[in-house]
PDB file of C-alpha atoms in Angstrom:
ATOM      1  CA  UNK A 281      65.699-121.337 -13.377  1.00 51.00           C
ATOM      2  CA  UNK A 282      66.415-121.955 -17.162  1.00 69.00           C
ATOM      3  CA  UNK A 283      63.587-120.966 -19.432  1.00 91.00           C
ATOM      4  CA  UNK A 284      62.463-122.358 -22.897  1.00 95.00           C
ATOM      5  CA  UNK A 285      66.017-122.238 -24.535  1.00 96.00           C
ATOM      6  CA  UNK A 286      65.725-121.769 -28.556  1.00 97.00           C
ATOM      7  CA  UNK A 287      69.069-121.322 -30.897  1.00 96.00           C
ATOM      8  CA  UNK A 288      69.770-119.638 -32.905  1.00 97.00           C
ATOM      9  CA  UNK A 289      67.908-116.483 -32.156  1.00 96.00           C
ATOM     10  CA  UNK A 290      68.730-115.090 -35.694  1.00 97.00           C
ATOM     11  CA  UNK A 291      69.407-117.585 -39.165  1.00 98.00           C
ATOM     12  CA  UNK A 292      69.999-115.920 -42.609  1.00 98.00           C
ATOM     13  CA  UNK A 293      69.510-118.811 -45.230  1.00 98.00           C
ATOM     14  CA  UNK A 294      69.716-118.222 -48.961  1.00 97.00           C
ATOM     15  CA  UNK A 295      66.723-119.744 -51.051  1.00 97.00           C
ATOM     16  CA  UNK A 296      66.931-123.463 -51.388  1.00 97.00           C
ATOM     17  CA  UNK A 297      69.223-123.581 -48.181  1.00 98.00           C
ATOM     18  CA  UNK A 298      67.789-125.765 -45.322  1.00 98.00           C
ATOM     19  CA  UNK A 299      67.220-124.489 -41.939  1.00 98.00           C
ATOM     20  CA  UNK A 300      67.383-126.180 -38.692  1.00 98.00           C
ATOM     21  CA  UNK A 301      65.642-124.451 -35.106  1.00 98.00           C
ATOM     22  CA  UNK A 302      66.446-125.747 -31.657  1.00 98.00           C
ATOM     23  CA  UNK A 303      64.646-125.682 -29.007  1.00 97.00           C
ATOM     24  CA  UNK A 304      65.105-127.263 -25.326  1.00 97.00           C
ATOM     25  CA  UNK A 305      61.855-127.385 -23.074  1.00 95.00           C
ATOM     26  CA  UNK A 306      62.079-125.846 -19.480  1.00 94.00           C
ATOM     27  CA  UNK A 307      63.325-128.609 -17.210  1.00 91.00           C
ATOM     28  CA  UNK A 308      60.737-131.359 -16.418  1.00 89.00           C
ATOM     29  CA  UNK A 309      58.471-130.447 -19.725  1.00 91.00           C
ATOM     30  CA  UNK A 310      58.269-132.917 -22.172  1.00 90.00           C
ATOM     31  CA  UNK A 311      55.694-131.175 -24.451  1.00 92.00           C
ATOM     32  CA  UNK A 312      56.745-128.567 -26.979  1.00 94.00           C
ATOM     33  CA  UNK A 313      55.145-126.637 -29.450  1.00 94.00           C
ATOM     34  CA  UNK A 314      56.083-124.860 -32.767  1.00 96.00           C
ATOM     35  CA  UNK A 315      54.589-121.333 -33.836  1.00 95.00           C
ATOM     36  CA  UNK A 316      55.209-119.385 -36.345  1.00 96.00           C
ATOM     37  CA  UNK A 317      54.487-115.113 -36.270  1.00 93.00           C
ATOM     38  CA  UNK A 318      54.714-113.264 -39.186  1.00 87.00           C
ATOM     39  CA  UNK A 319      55.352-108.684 -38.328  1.00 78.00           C
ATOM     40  CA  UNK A 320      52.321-107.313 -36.462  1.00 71.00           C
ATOM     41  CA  UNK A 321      50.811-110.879 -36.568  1.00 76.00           C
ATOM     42  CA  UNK A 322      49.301-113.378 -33.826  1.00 80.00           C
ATOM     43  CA  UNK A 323      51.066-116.853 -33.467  1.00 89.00           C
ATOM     44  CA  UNK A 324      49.846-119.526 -35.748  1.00 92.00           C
ATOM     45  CA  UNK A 325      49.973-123.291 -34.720  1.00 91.00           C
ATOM     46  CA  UNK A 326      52.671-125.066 -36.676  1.00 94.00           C
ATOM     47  CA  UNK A 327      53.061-129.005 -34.573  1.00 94.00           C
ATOM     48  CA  UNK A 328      52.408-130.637 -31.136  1.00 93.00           C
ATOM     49  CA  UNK A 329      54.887-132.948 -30.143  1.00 94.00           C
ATOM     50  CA  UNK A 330      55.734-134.740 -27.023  1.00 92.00           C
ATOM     51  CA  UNK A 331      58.673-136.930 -26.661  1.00 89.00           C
ATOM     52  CA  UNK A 332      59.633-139.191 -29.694  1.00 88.00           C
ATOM     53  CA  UNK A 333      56.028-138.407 -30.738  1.00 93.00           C
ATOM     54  CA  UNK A 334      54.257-136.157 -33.052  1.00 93.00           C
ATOM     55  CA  UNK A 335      50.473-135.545 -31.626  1.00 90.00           C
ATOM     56  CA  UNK A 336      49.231-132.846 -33.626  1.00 90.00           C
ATOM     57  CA  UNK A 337      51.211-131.562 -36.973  1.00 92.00           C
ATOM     58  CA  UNK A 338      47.310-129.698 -38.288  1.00 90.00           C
ATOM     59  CA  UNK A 339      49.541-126.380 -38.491  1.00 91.00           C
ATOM     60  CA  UNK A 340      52.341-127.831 -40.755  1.00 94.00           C
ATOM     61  CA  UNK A 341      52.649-127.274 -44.296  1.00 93.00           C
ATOM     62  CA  UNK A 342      52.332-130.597 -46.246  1.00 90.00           C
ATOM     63  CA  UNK A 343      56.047-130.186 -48.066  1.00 94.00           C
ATOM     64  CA  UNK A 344      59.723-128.998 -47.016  1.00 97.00           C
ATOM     65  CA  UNK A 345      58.867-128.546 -42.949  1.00 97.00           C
ATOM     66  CA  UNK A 346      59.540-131.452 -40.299  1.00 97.00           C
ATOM     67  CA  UNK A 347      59.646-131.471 -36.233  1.00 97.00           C
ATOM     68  CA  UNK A 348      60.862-134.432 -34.095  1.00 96.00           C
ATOM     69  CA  UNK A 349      61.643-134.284 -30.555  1.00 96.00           C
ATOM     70  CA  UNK A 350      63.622-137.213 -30.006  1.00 93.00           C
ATOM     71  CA  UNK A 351      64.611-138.715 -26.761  1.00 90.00           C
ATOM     72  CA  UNK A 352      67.560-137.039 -26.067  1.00 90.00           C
ATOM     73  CA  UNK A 353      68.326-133.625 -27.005  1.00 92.00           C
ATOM     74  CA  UNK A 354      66.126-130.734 -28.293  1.00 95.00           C
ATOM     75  CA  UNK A 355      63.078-130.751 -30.482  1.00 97.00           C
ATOM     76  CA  UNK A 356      64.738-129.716 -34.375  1.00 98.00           C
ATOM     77  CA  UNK A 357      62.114-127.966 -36.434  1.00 98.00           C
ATOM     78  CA  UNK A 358      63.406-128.307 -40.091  1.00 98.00           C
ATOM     79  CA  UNK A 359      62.703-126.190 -43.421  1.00 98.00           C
ATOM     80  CA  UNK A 360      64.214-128.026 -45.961  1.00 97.00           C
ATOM     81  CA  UNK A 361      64.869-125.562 -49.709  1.00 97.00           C
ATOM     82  CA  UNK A 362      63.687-122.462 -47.802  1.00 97.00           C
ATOM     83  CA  UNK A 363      62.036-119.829 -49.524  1.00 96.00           C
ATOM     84  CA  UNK A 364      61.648-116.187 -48.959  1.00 94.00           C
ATOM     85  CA  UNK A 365      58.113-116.304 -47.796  1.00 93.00           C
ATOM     86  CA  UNK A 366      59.687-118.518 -44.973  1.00 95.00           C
ATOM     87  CA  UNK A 367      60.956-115.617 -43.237  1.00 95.00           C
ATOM     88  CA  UNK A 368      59.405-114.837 -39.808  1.00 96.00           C
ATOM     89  CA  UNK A 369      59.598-115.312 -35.972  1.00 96.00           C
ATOM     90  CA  UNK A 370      59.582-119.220 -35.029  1.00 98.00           C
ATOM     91  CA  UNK A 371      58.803-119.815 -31.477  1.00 97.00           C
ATOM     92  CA  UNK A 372      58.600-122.635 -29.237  1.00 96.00           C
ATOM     93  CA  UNK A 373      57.038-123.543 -26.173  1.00 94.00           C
ATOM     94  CA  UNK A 374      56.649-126.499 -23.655  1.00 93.00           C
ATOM     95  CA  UNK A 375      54.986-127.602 -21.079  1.00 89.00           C
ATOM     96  CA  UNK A 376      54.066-129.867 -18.406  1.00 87.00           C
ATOM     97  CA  UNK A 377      51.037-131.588 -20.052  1.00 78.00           C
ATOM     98  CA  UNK A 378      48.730-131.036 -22.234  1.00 71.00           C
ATOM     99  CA  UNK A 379      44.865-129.508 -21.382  1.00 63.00           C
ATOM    100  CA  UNK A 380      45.375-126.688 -18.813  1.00 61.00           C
ATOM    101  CA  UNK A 381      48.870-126.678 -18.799  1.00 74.00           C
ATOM    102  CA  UNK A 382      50.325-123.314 -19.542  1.00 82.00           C
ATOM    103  CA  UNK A 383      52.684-123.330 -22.302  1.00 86.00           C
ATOM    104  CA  UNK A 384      56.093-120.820 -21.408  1.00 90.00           C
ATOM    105  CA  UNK A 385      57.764-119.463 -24.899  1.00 93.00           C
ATOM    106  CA  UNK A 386      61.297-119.583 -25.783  1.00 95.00           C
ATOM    107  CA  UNK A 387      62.740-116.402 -27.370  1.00 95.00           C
ATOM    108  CA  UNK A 388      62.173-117.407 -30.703  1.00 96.00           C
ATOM    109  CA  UNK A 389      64.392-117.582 -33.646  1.00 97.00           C
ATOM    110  CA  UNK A 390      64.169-115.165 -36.421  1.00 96.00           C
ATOM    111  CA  UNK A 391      64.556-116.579 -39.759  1.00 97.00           C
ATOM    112  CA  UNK A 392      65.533-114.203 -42.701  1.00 97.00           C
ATOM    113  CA  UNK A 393      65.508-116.019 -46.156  1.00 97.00           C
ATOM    114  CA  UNK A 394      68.099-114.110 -48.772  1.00 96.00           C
TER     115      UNK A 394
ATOM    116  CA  UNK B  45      38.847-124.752 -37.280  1.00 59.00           C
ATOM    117  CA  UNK B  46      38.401-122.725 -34.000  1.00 63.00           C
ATOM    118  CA  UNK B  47      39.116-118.748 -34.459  1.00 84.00           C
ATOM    119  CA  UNK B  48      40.005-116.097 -32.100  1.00 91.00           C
ATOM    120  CA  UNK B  49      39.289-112.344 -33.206  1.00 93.00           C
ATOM    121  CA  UNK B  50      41.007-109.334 -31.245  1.00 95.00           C
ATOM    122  CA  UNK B  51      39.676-106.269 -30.847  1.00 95.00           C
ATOM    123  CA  UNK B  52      40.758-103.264 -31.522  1.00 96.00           C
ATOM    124  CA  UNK B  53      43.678-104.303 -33.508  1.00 93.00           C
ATOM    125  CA  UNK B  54      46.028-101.274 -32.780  1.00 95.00           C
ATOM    126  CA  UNK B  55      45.154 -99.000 -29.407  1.00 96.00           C
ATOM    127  CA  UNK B  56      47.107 -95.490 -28.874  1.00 97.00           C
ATOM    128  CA  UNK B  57      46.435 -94.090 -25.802  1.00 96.00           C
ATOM    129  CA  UNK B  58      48.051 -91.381 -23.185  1.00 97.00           C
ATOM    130  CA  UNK B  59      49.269 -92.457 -19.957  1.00 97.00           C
ATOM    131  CA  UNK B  60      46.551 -92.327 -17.132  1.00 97.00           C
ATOM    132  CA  UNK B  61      44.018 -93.658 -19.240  1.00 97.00           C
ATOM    133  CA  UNK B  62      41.806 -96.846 -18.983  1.00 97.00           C
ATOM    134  CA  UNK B  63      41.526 -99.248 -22.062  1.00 97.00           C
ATOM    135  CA  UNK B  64      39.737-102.551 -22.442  1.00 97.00           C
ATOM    136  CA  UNK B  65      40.722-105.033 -25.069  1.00 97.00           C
ATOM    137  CA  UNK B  66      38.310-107.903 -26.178  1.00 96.00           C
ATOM    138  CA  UNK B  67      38.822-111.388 -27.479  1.00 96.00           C
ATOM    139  CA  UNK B  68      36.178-113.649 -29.021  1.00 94.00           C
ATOM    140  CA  UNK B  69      35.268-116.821 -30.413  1.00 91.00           C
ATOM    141  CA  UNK B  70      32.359-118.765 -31.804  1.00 87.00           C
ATOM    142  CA  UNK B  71      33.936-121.828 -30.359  1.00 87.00           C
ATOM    143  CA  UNK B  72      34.326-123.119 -25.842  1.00 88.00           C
ATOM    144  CA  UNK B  73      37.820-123.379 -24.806  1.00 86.00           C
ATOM    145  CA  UNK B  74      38.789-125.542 -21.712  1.00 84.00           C
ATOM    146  CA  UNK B  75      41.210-122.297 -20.829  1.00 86.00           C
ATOM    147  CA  UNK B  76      42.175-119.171 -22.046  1.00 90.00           C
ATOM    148  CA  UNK B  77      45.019-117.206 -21.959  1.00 92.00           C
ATOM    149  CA  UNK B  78      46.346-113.953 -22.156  1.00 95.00           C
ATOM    150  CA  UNK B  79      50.147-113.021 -22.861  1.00 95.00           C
ATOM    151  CA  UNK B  80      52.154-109.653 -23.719  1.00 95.00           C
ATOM    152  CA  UNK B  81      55.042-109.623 -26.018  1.00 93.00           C
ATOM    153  CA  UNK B  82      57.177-107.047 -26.739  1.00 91.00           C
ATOM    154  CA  UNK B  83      59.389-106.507 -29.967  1.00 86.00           C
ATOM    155  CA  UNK B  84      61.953-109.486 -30.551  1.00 86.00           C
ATOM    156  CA  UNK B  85      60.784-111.342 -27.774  1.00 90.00           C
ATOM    157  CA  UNK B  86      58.720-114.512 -27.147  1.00 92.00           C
ATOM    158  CA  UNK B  87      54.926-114.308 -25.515  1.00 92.00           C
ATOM    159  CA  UNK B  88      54.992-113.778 -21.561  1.00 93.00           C
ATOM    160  CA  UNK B  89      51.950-115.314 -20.064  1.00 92.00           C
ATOM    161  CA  UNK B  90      50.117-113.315 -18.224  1.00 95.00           C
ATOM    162  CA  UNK B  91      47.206-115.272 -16.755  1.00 93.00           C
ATOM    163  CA  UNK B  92      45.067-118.545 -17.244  1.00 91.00           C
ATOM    164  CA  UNK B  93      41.554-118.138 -16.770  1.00 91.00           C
ATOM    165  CA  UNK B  94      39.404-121.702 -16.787  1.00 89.00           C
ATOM    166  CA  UNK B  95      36.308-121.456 -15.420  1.00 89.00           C
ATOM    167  CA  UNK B  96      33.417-119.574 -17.093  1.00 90.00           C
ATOM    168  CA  UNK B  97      32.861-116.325 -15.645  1.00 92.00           C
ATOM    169  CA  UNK B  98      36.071-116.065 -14.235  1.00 93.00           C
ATOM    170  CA  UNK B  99      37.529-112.690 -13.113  1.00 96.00           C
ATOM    171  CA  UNK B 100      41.557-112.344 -12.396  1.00 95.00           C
ATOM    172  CA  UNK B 101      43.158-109.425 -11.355  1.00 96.00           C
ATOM    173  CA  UNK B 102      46.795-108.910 -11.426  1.00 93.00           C
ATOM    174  CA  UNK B 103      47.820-104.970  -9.940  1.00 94.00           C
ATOM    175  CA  UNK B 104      46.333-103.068 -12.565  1.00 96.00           C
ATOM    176  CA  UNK B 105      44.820-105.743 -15.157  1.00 96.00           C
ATOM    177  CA  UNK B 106      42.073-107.199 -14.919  1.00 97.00           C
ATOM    178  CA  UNK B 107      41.184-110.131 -16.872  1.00 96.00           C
ATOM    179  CA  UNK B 108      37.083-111.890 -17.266  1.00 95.00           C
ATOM    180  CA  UNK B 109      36.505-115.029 -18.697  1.00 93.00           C
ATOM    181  CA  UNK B 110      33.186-115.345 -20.606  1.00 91.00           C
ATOM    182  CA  UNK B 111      30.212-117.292 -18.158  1.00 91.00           C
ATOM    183  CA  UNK B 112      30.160-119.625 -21.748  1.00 90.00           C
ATOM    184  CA  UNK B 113      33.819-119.645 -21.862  1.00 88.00           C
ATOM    185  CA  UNK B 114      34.217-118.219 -25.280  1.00 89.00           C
ATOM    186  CA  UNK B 115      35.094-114.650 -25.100  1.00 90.00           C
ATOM    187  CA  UNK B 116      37.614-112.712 -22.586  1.00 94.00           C
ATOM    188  CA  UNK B 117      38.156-109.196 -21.647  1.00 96.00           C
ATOM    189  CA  UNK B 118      41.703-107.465 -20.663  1.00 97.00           C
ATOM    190  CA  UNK B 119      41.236-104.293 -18.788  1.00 97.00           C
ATOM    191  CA  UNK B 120      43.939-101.976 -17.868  1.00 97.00           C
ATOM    192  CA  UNK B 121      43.460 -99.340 -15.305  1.00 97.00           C
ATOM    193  CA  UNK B 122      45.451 -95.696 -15.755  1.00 97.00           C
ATOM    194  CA  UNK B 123      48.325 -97.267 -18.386  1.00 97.00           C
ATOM    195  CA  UNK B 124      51.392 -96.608 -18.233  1.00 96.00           C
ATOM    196  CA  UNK B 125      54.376 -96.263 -21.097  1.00 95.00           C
ATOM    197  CA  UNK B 126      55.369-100.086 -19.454  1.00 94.00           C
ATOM    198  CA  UNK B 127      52.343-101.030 -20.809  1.00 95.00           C
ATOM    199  CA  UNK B 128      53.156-100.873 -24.520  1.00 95.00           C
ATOM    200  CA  UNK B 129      53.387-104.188 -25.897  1.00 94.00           C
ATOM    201  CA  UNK B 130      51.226-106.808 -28.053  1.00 94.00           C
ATOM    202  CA  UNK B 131      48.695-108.095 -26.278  1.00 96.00           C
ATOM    203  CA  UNK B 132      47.643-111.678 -27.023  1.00 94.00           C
ATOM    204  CA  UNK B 133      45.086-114.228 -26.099  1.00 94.00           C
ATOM    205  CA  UNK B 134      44.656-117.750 -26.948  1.00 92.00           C
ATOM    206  CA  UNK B 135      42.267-120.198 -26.282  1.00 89.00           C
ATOM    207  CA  UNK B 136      43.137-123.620 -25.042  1.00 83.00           C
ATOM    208  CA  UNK B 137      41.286-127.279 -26.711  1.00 78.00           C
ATOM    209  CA  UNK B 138      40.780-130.177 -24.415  1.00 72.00           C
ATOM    210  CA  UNK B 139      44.019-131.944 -26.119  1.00 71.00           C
ATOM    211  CA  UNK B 140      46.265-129.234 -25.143  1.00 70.00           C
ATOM    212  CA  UNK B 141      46.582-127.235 -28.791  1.00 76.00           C
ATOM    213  CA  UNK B 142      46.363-123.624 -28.500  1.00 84.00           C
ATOM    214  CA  UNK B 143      44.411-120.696 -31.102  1.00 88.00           C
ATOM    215  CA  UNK B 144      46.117-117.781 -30.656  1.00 90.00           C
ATOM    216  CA  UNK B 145      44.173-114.164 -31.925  1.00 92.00           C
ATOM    217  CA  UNK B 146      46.289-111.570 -33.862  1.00 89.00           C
ATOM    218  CA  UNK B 147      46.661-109.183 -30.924  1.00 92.00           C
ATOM    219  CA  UNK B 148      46.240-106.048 -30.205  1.00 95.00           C
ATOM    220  CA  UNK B 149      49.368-103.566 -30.586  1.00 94.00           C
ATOM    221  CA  UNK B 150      49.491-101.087 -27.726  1.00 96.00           C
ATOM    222  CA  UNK B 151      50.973 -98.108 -27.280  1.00 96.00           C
ATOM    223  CA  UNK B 152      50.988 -95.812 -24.097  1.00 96.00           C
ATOM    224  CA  UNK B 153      52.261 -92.253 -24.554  1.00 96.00           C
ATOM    225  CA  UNK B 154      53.607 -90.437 -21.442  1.00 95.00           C
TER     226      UNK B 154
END
């Protein structure tokens, strides 16, 4: 019964490195979401995607962060030239649909920019 | 842009006690949910309410969903330390995007 799989759980980057996130969806779910949590903080939207396609990117800052979920594999969410106000807790989720469908969270991987 | 606001933010309370935590909006959501997370984990859902006026119970929480689906309530009868967690709600659009609230840090002492 394999959850919402996310690697790697912990990623130091120095400033200007890039960073890469994994993330694969529970079997069957080809919808995944990206959230990001700063300490003591909610979960803020980052990008919708569903497979090959990008349906909602509204949470995504405009420069240095991509998502794709391609056909095969997992969905990659990318920081290129990280900077130290990049550091927090990036989750992902998935789920059957969209609508009612109840999103289940991966572990998350903590990002600490040196 | 649709908001969610928590309330209270942080809650400290001894074991035995009752606490209710609130979570509102200005804006309809097609569902709403409630999760706990606990430090250096990811969000475990709790429950999905959907219809307005909506009341859920699951042992000793019980969760109410607004009769204009725009506000929910999370009550906890007599806490316990396995309570302690951040508790989160989000509200679910029609195209499947959810607004999560900042949550509400508990802590039950024993």
């Amino acid at each position: 019964n394999a959850g919402v799989m996310q690697n790697p759980r912990h990623l130091v980057r120095r400033r200007g490195q890039e960073a890469r996130l994994r993330c694969s969806p529970m079997k069957g779910h080809s919808h995944v979401y990206w959230y990001r949590q700063l300490p003591e903080e909610g979960l803020k939207f980052m990008v919708y995607l569903q497979k090959e396609n990008i349906i909602d990117e509204s949470g995504m800052p405009k420069e240095r962060f991509s998502a794709e979920f391609p056909k095969e594999g997992p969905s990659i969410l990318r920081i290129q030239q990280v900077v130290r106000g990049d550091s927090a807790a990036y989750f992902c989720a998935s789920s059957l649909g969209q609508g009612v469908y109840e999103q289940y969270f991966g572990p998350g991987t903590r990002l600490t920019v040196t | 842009t649709q908001l969610l606001e928590q309330s209270p933010q942080f809650l400290s309370i001894q074991e035995g006690e009752n606490l209710t935590v609130y979570c509102n909006s200005s804006s309809v959501f097609s569902s709403l949910q409630w999760y706990r997370q606990e430090p250096g984990e990811g969000p475990v859902l709790l429950v999905t309410v959907v219809t307005g006026g909506e009341v859920k119970k699951l042992k000793r929480l019980t969760f109410q969903f607004g009769d204009a689906r725009k506000d929910s309530s999370l009550h906890i009868t007599a806490a316990q330390p396995g309570d302690t967690g951040l508790y989160l709600c989000a509200g679910v659009s029609g195209l499947g995007k959810s607004t999560f609230g900042d949550g509400t840090t508990l802590t039950v002492k024993p």
